[in-house]
Amino acid sequence: METRVDGRLVRGDQTRRAVLRKAVDIASVDGLEGLSIGRLAKELEISKSGLFAHFGSKEELQLATIRAARRIYATSVVEPAFAVEPGLGRVWALSESWLEYSKRRVFPGGCFFAKASHEYGARRGPVHDFLAEVNREWIQLVEQTITEAVDRGELAADPVQLAFELNAFYDSANMASLLRDGDGRVYAQARQSIRARLEAAATAGTALPW
Amino acid sequence: METRVDGRLVRGDQTRRAVLRKAVDIASVDGLEGLSIGRLAKELEISKSGLFAHFGSKEELQLATIRAARRIYATSVVEPAFAVEPGLGRVWALSESWLEYSKRRVFPGGCFFAKASHEYGARRGPVHDFLAEVNREWIQLVEQTITEAVDRGELAADPVQLAFELNAFYDSANMASLLRDGDGRVYAQARQSIRARLEAAATAGTALPW
DNA sequence: GAACTAATAATACGATCGTTCGTATAGTTT
DNA sequence: AAACTATACGAACGATCGTATTATTAGTTC
């Protein structure tokens, strides 16, 4: 089966990809508002109008940037954890991959979503709504991961409550690291809080994954 | 002793105060970058150049805005807690006043410092540095408050670690509430996490303040 | 009341913002 | 080769940005 590819569409896709790769980096540092079309075009050495044509509006560019960031987030945070068996081990793996995702600066400005969510948290419109949806998605994933550990009898805790707490540790480590100019010690601190919390919730006889 | 007041300086101070009161509100929603001089002047119905003359540069306006926000933060978060005796009671009071500060939207965009710190976390310059300093100040205050409870034998915990965790709960509740359009339930959730954490760290026989 | 000072205003500058329009180029289809 | 389509470009739009210069007004001091 021969797959015909339209060279024009391929070229467009490549441009689009290059734009979004740069866009998530800029936005993670300067925000989705600071992400200006002119600057983006200049850094990529393409025309402002050509870039604009790909999205039609700044808001669409912002939404596309969030989608691109979500893909990167999925591969660098979720996927590594899901390679581990469900249960406490996966809860721990998820925590580890999150901290590594922030510490390694997958986005140069730290967690893209922490940044964007704060930027648009108090505003209305499609960007806020989309970020809220992504956040719901993420929290639900953490809760689900915890629930699996509870169902296996490895953890005794309210998944909603525990998910809130773990997520709080993630975000707080991220922000503290940014404010302290990339100080890595806060990640060790967060890791210890997470471990202590999970250890307290682990049922007797459960093998601890660290 | 007669105190001579210069009516011109009084007028200037009043303007300055009015500007900063509006500035913190705008910045808490649209950020310190979104806080534009033209918009600020328009909303206050004064001239752009007259407003500008008060600060000399946008960066100075931003720094002044942060200082103004810190004063508001001190009176609405720190002072109520410091009315309570040092010890576990004060730790709890601090947590309560923080959650109320966020929930009541003392700043319309939620916690001013969570917002600004994320905005400038990954940038360099005086604004970042000042926000980092304010954050250090705050964390140290939480640690000190916890240390007092430990010294009184009411709490058994590492103050640095526990301060990190409580602060994480504060910020996380704030952000979740913003993303969920002011949903107040997240504060009850945070309160429960805080109470559970403090209860676990409280020494036997200590009267619990809730 | 004249001289002086501090706060406010009017106007304009160059830069950049998001967006629109007309056109040129690259690639496909007939 | 002609007709068509998708992508990219150049130039310009009106609006707004931060900032500088110059003038006006309100209040003090002599």
Coordinates of C-alpha atoms (C1' of nucleotides) in Angstrom, one line a residue:
Chain A
M1 CA 0.0 0.0 0.0
E2 CA 1.6 3.2 -1.2
T3 CA 1.0 6.2 0.9
R4 CA 1.0 9.4 -1.1
V5 CA 2.4 12.4 0.8
D6 CA 1.7 15.9 -0.1
G7 CA 5.1 17.7 0.1
R8 CA 3.4 21.0 0.8
L9 CA 1.6 19.6 3.9
V10 CA 4.8 18.0 5.0
R11 CA 6.6 21.3 4.9
G12 CA 3.8 23.0 6.8
D13 CA 3.8 20.3 9.4
Q14 CA 7.5 20.7 9.9
T15 CA 7.2 24.4 10.3
R16 CA 4.4 24.0 12.7
R17 CA 6.4 21.6 14.7
A18 CA 9.4 23.8 14.8
V19 CA 7.2 26.8 15.9
L20 CA 5.6 24.8 18.7
R21 CA 8.8 23.4 20.0
K22 CA 10.2 26.9 20.3
A23 CA 6.9 28.2 21.6
V24 CA 6.7 25.9 24.6
D25 CA 10.2 26.9 25.6
I26 CA 9.5 30.6 25.4
A27 CA 6.1 30.3 27.1
S28 CA 7.6 28.4 30.0
V29 CA 9.9 31.3 30.7
D30 CA 7.9 34.4 29.7
G31 CA 4.4 33.1 29.8
L32 CA 1.7 32.6 27.1
E33 CA 1.2 36.3 26.9
G34 CA 5.0 37.0 26.7
L35 CA 5.0 34.5 23.8
S36 CA 4.7 37.1 21.0
I37 CA 4.4 36.2 17.4
G38 CA 7.0 38.7 16.2
R39 CA 9.6 37.4 18.6
L40 CA 8.8 33.8 17.8
A41 CA 9.2 34.5 14.1
K42 CA 12.5 36.3 14.6
E43 CA 14.0 33.5 16.7
L44 CA 13.0 31.0 14.0
E45 CA 14.0 33.3 11.2
I46 CA 10.7 33.0 9.4
S47 CA 8.2 35.7 8.5
K48 CA 5.8 36.9 11.1
S49 CA 2.9 36.7 8.6
G50 CA 3.8 33.2 7.5
L51 CA 3.9 32.0 11.1
F52 CA 0.6 33.8 11.9
A53 CA -1.1 32.0 9.0
H54 CA -0.5 28.7 10.7
F55 CA -2.7 29.6 13.6
G56 CA -5.0 32.4 12.6
S57 CA -4.9 34.2 16.0
K58 CA -2.7 34.5 19.0
E59 CA -5.2 32.6 21.1
E60 CA -5.1 29.6 18.7
L61 CA -1.3 29.7 18.9
Q62 CA -1.5 29.7 22.7
L63 CA -3.9 26.7 22.7
A64 CA -1.7 24.9 20.2
T65 CA 1.3 25.6 22.5
I66 CA -0.6 24.1 25.4
R67 CA -1.4 21.0 23.4
A68 CA 2.3 20.6 22.4
A69 CA 3.3 21.0 26.0
R70 CA 0.9 18.3 27.0
R71 CA 2.4 15.9 24.6
I72 CA 5.9 16.6 26.0
Y73 CA 4.5 16.2 29.5
A74 CA 2.9 12.9 28.7
T75 CA 6.2 11.4 27.4
S76 CA 8.5 12.7 30.1
V77 CA 6.3 12.4 33.2
V78 CA 3.5 9.9 32.6
E79 CA 5.0 7.4 30.3
P80 CA 8.1 6.5 32.4
A81 CA 5.8 5.9 35.4
F82 CA 3.4 3.8 33.4
A83 CA 6.3 1.5 32.5
V84 CA 6.1 0.4 36.2
E85 CA 3.6 -2.1 37.5
P86 CA 0.4 -0.5 39.0
G87 CA 0.5 0.0 42.7
L88 CA 2.7 1.8 45.2
G89 CA 5.7 1.3 42.9
R90 CA 3.9 3.3 40.2
V91 CA 2.9 6.1 42.6
W92 CA 6.5 6.4 43.6
A93 CA 7.7 6.3 40.0
L94 CA 5.3 9.0 39.0
S95 CA 6.6 11.2 41.8
E96 CA 10.2 10.5 40.8
S97 CA 9.5 11.3 37.1
W98 CA 7.7 14.5 38.0
L99 CA 10.5 15.8 40.1
E100 CA 13.0 14.8 37.4
Y101 CA 10.9 16.5 34.8
S102 CA 11.0 19.7 36.8
K103 CA 14.6 19.4 37.9
R104 CA 16.0 18.5 34.4
R105 CA 14.1 21.5 33.0
V106 CA 12.3 19.7 30.2
F107 CA 10.9 23.2 29.8
P108 CA 13.6 25.8 30.5
G109 CA 11.2 27.7 32.8
G110 CA 10.3 24.7 34.9
C111 CA 6.9 23.1 34.8
F112 CA 5.0 24.6 31.9
F113 CA 1.6 24.0 33.4
A114 CA 2.4 25.5 36.8
K115 CA 3.5 28.6 35.0
A116 CA 0.6 28.8 32.6
S117 CA -2.0 27.9 35.1
H118 CA -1.0 30.7 37.4
E119 CA -0.9 33.1 34.5
Y120 CA -4.4 32.3 33.4
G121 CA -5.9 31.1 36.6
A122 CA -7.8 34.3 37.3
R123 CA -8.7 35.1 33.8
R124 CA -11.6 33.9 31.7
G125 CA -11.7 32.4 28.3
P126 CA -10.7 29.4 26.3
V127 CA -7.1 29.4 27.5
H128 CA -8.1 29.3 31.1
D129 CA -10.7 26.6 30.4
F130 CA -8.2 24.4 28.6
L131 CA -5.7 24.7 31.3
A132 CA -8.3 23.8 33.9
E133 CA -9.2 20.7 31.8
V134 CA -5.6 19.6 31.6
N135 CA -5.2 20.0 35.3
R136 CA -8.4 18.0 36.0
E137 CA -7.0 15.3 33.7
W138 CA -3.7 15.2 35.5
I139 CA -5.2 15.2 39.0
Q140 CA -7.4 12.4 38.0
L141 CA -4.5 10.4 36.7
V142 CA -2.7 10.8 40.0
E143 CA -5.8 9.8 41.9
Q144 CA -6.3 6.8 39.6
T145 CA -2.7 5.7 40.2
I146 CA -3.2 5.9 43.9
T147 CA -6.5 4.1 43.8
E148 CA -4.7 1.2 42.1
A149 CA -2.3 1.0 45.0
V150 CA -5.2 1.1 47.4
D151 CA -7.1 -1.6 45.6
R152 CA -4.0 -3.8 45.7
G153 CA -3.9 -3.3 49.5
E154 CA -0.5 -1.6 49.4
L155 CA -1.8 1.8 50.5
A156 CA -4.5 2.9 53.0
A157 CA -5.5 6.4 52.1
D158 CA -8.1 8.6 50.5
P159 CA -6.9 8.9 46.9
V160 CA -8.4 12.4 46.5
Q161 CA -6.7 13.6 49.6
L162 CA -3.4 12.0 48.9
A163 CA -3.3 13.1 45.3
F164 CA -3.8 16.7 46.4
E165 CA -0.9 16.3 48.8
L166 CA 1.5 14.7 46.4
N167 CA 0.7 17.2 43.7
A168 CA 1.3 20.0 46.2
F169 CA 4.7 18.7 46.9
Y170 CA 5.5 18.5 43.2
D171 CA 4.5 22.1 42.4
S172 CA 6.0 23.5 45.5
A173 CA 9.4 22.0 44.8
N174 CA 9.2 23.3 41.3
M175 CA 8.5 26.9 42.4
A176 CA 11.1 26.9 45.1
S177 CA 13.7 25.6 42.7
L178 CA 12.9 28.4 40.3
L179 CA 13.0 31.1 43.0
R180 CA 16.3 29.8 44.3
D181 CA 17.9 29.9 40.9
G182 CA 17.8 26.2 40.1
D183 CA 18.8 25.0 43.5
G184 CA 18.5 21.3 43.4
R185 CA 18.2 20.6 47.1
V186 CA 14.5 21.4 47.2
Y187 CA 13.9 18.3 45.2
A188 CA 15.6 16.1 47.8
Q189 CA 13.4 17.8 50.3
A190 CA 10.2 17.2 48.3
R191 CA 11.3 13.6 47.8
Q192 CA 11.6 13.1 51.5
S193 CA 8.2 14.6 52.2
I194 CA 6.7 12.3 49.5
R195 CA 8.4 9.2 50.9
A196 CA 7.4 9.9 54.4
R197 CA 3.8 10.5 53.4
L198 CA 3.7 7.3 51.4
E199 CA 5.5 5.3 54.1
A200 CA 2.9 6.5 56.6
A201 CA 0.1 5.4 54.3
A202 CA 1.6 2.1 53.3
T203 CA 0.0 -1.0 54.7
A204 CA 2.1 -3.3 56.9
G205 CA 4.1 -5.8 55.0
T206 CA 4.1 -3.8 51.7
A207 CA 7.5 -3.7 50.0
L208 CA 8.7 -0.1 49.8
P209 CA 9.9 0.8 46.3
W210 CA 12.8 3.1 47.4
Chain B
M1 CA 5.3 70.0 68.9
E2 CA 3.7 71.3 65.7
T3 CA 4.1 69.0 62.7
R4 CA 4.2 70.9 59.5
V5 CA 2.8 69.0 56.6
D6 CA 3.4 69.9 53.0
G7 CA 0.1 69.7 51.2
R8 CA 1.9 68.9 47.9
L9 CA 3.6 65.9 49.4
V10 CA 0.4 64.7 51.0
R11 CA -1.3 64.9 47.6
G12 CA 1.5 62.9 46.1
D13 CA 1.4 60.3 48.8
Q14 CA -2.4 59.9 48.3
T15 CA -2.0 59.4 44.6
R16 CA 0.8 57.0 45.1
R17 CA -1.2 55.0 47.5
A18 CA -4.2 54.9 45.2
V19 CA -2.0 53.8 42.3
L20 CA -0.5 51.0 44.3
R21 CA -3.8 49.8 45.7
K22 CA -5.1 49.4 42.1
A23 CA -1.7 48.1 40.9
V24 CA -1.7 45.1 43.3
D25 CA -5.2 44.1 42.2
I26 CA -4.4 44.3 38.5
A27 CA -1.1 42.5 38.9
S28 CA -2.7 39.7 40.9
V29 CA -4.9 39.0 37.9
D30 CA -2.8 40.0 34.9
G31 CA 0.7 39.8 36.3
L32 CA 3.4 42.3 36.8
E33 CA 4.0 42.5 33.1
G34 CA 0.3 42.9 32.3
L35 CA 0.3 45.7 34.7
S36 CA 0.7 48.5 32.1
I37 CA 1.2 52.1 33.0
G38 CA -1.4 53.3 30.4
R39 CA -4.1 51.0 31.7
L40 CA -3.4 51.9 35.3
A41 CA -3.6 55.6 34.5
K42 CA -6.9 55.1 32.6
E43 CA -8.5 53.1 35.3
L44 CA -7.6 55.8 37.9
E45 CA -8.4 58.6 35.5
I46 CA -5.1 60.3 35.9
S47 CA -2.5 61.1 33.3
K48 CA -0.1 58.5 32.1
S49 CA 2.9 60.8 32.4
G50 CA 1.9 62.0 35.9
L51 CA 1.7 58.4 37.1
F52 CA 4.9 57.5 35.5
A53 CA 6.7 60.4 37.2
H54 CA 6.0 58.7 40.6
F55 CA 8.1 55.7 39.8
G56 CA 10.5 56.7 37.0
S57 CA 10.4 53.3 35.3
K58 CA 8.1 50.3 34.9
E59 CA 10.5 48.2 37.0
E60 CA 10.3 50.6 39.9
L61 CA 6.5 50.5 39.7
Q62 CA 6.7 46.7 39.8
L63 CA 9.0 46.7 42.8
A64 CA 6.7 49.3 44.6
T65 CA 3.7 47.1 43.8
I66 CA 5.4 44.1 45.4
R67 CA 6.2 46.1 48.5
A68 CA 2.6 47.2 48.7
A69 CA 1.4 43.6 48.3
R70 CA 3.8 42.6 51.1
R71 CA 2.2 45.1 53.4
I72 CA -1.3 43.8 52.7
Y73 CA 0.0 40.2 53.1
A74 CA 1.5 41.1 56.5
T75 CA -1.7 42.5 57.8
S76 CA -4.1 39.9 56.5
V77 CA -2.0 36.7 57.0
V78 CA 0.8 37.3 59.5
E79 CA -0.8 39.7 62.0
P80 CA -3.9 37.6 62.7
A81 CA -1.7 34.6 63.4
F82 CA 0.6 36.5 65.6
A83 CA -2.3 37.5 67.8
V84 CA -2.3 33.9 69.0
E85 CA 0.2 32.6 71.5
P86 CA 3.3 31.0 70.0
G87 CA 3.1 27.2 69.7
L88 CA 1.0 24.8 67.8
G89 CA -2.0 27.1 68.1
R90 CA -0.1 29.8 66.2
V91 CA 0.9 27.3 63.5
W92 CA -2.7 26.4 63.0
A93 CA -3.8 30.0 63.1
L94 CA -1.2 30.9 60.4
S95 CA -2.6 28.1 58.2
E96 CA -6.2 29.3 58.8
S97 CA -5.4 32.9 58.0
W98 CA -3.5 31.9 54.9
L99 CA -6.4 29.9 53.5
E100 CA -8.8 32.7 54.4
Y101 CA -6.5 35.2 52.7
S102 CA -6.6 33.2 49.5
K103 CA -10.3 32.2 49.7
R104 CA -11.5 35.7 50.5
R105 CA -9.5 37.0 47.5
V106 CA -7.7 39.7 49.4
F107 CA -6.2 40.0 45.9
P108 CA -8.8 39.4 43.2
G109 CA -6.4 37.0 41.4
G110 CA -5.7 34.9 44.5
C111 CA -2.3 35.0 46.2
F112 CA -0.3 37.8 44.7
F113 CA 3.0 36.2 45.5
A114 CA 2.2 32.8 44.0
K115 CA 1.3 34.6 40.8
A116 CA 4.2 36.9 40.7
S117 CA 6.7 34.3 41.7
H118 CA 5.7 32.0 38.9
E119 CA 5.8 34.9 36.5
Y120 CA 9.3 35.9 37.4
G121 CA 10.7 32.6 38.7
A122 CA 12.6 31.8 35.5
R123 CA 13.7 35.4 34.7
R124 CA 16.6 37.4 36.0
G125 CA 16.7 40.8 37.4
P126 CA 15.7 42.9 40.4
V127 CA 12.0 41.8 40.3
H128 CA 13.0 38.1 40.5
D129 CA 15.5 38.8 43.2
F130 CA 13.0 40.7 45.3
L131 CA 10.4 38.1 45.0
A132 CA 12.9 35.4 46.0
E133 CA 13.8 37.5 49.0
V134 CA 10.2 37.9 50.1
N135 CA 9.7 34.2 49.7
R136 CA 12.7 33.4 51.8
E137 CA 11.3 35.8 54.4
W138 CA 8.0 34.0 54.4
I139 CA 9.4 30.5 54.6
Q140 CA 11.6 31.5 57.4
L141 CA 8.6 32.9 59.2
V142 CA 6.7 29.6 58.9
E143 CA 9.8 27.7 60.0
Q144 CA 10.2 30.0 63.0
T145 CA 6.6 29.5 64.0
I146 CA 7.0 25.8 63.8
T147 CA 10.2 25.9 65.7
E148 CA 8.4 27.7 68.6
A149 CA 5.9 24.8 68.7
V150 CA 8.7 22.3 68.7
D151 CA 10.6 24.1 71.5
R152 CA 7.5 24.1 73.6
G153 CA 7.2 20.3 73.2
E154 CA 4.0 20.5 71.3
L155 CA 5.3 19.3 68.0
A156 CA 7.9 16.7 67.0
A157 CA 9.0 17.5 63.5
D158 CA 11.8 19.0 61.4
P159 CA 10.7 22.6 61.0
V160 CA 12.3 23.0 57.5
Q161 CA 10.5 19.9 56.3
L162 CA 7.2 20.7 57.8
A163 CA 7.3 24.3 56.7
F164 CA 7.8 23.1 53.1
E165 CA 4.8 20.8 53.4
L166 CA 2.4 23.3 54.9
N167 CA 3.4 26.0 52.4
A168 CA 2.9 23.4 49.6
F169 CA -0.7 22.9 50.8
Y170 CA -1.4 26.6 51.0
D171 CA -0.2 27.3 47.4
S172 CA -1.8 24.2 46.0
A173 CA -5.2 25.1 47.4
N174 CA -4.8 28.6 46.0
M175 CA -4.0 27.4 42.5
A176 CA -6.7 24.7 42.5
S177 CA -9.3 27.2 43.6
L178 CA -8.3 29.5 40.8
L179 CA -8.4 26.8 38.1
R180 CA -11.8 25.6 39.4
D181 CA -13.3 29.1 39.1
G182 CA -13.3 29.9 42.8
D183 CA -14.4 26.5 44.1
G184 CA -14.2 26.8 47.8
R185 CA -14.1 23.0 48.5
V186 CA -10.4 22.8 47.9
Y187 CA -9.8 24.9 51.0
A188 CA -11.6 22.3 53.1
Q189 CA -9.4 19.7 51.5
A190 CA -6.2 21.6 52.2
R191 CA -7.4 22.3 55.8
Q192 CA -7.8 18.6 56.3
S193 CA -4.4 17.8 54.9
I194 CA -2.9 20.4 57.2
R195 CA -4.8 19.1 60.3
A196 CA -3.8 15.5 59.6
R197 CA -0.2 16.5 59.2
L198 CA -0.1 18.5 62.4
E199 CA -2.0 15.8 64.3
A200 CA 0.6 13.3 63.2
A201 CA 3.4 15.5 64.4
A202 CA 1.8 16.6 67.6
T203 CA 3.3 15.2 70.8
A204 CA 1.1 13.1 73.0
G205 CA -1.0 15.1 75.4
T206 CA -0.9 18.3 73.4
A207 CA -4.2 20.1 73.2
L208 CA -5.2 20.4 69.5
P209 CA -6.3 23.9 68.5
W210 CA -9.2 22.8 66.2
Chain C
dG1 C1' 2.8 89.2 45.7
dA2 C1' 7.3 87.0 43.9
dA3 C1' 10.3 83.2 43.8
dC4 C1' 10.4 78.6 44.4
dT5 C1' 9.1 73.6 44.6
dA6 C1' 6.4 69.5 43.9
dA7 C1' 2.7 67.1 41.5
dT8 C1' 0.2 66.6 37.4
dA9 C1' -0.7 67.0 32.6
dA10 C1' -0.1 67.3 27.3
dT11 C1' 2.2 65.7 23.6
dA12 C1' 5.2 63.1 21.1
dC13 C1' 8.8 59.5 20.3
dG14 C1' 10.4 54.9 18.5
dA15 C1' 9.3 50.1 19.3
dT16 C1' 6.4 46.3 19.3
dC17 C1' 1.9 44.3 19.5
dG18 C1' -1.8 41.3 16.8
dT19 C1' -3.8 41.3 12.5
dT20 C1' -4.9 42.1 7.4
dC21 C1' -4.0 42.2 2.6
dG22 C1' -1.9 41.2 -1.7
dT23 C1' 1.7 38.5 -3.8
dA24 C1' 5.2 35.2 -4.7
dT25 C1' 6.8 30.5 -4.5
dA26 C1' 6.7 25.5 -4.1
dG27 C1' 4.2 21.3 -5.1
dT28 C1' 0.0 18.6 -6.9
dT29 C1' -3.5 17.4 -10.1
dT30 C1' -5.4 17.4 -14.6
Chain D
dA1 C1' 1.8 23.0 -19.8
dA2 C1' -2.3 24.9 -17.4
dA3 C1' -5.1 25.1 -13.4
dC4 C1' -5.1 24.7 -8.8
dT5 C1' -3.7 24.6 -3.8
dA6 C1' -0.9 25.2 0.3
dT7 C1' 2.8 27.7 2.4
dA8 C1' 5.5 31.6 3.0
dC9 C1' 6.6 36.5 2.5
dG10 C1' 6.6 41.8 2.6
dA11 C1' 4.4 45.7 3.8
dA12 C1' 1.3 48.2 6.2
dC13 C1' -2.6 48.9 9.6
dG14 C1' -4.2 51.0 14.1
dA15 C1' -3.3 50.3 18.9
dT16 C1' -0.6 50.2 22.8
dC17 C1' 3.8 49.8 25.1
dG18 C1' 7.6 52.3 28.1
dT19 C1' 9.8 56.6 28.2
dA20 C1' 11.3 61.7 27.5
dT21 C1' 10.4 66.5 27.1
dT22 C1' 8.0 70.5 28.0
dA23 C1' 4.3 73.0 30.1
dT24 C1' 0.8 73.9 33.7
dT25 C1' -1.2 73.8 38.1
dA26 C1' -1.2 73.6 43.2
dG27 C1' 1.0 74.7 47.4
dT28 C1' 5.1 76.7 50.2
dT29 C1' 8.4 80.1 51.6
dC30 C1' 10.2 84.5 51.6

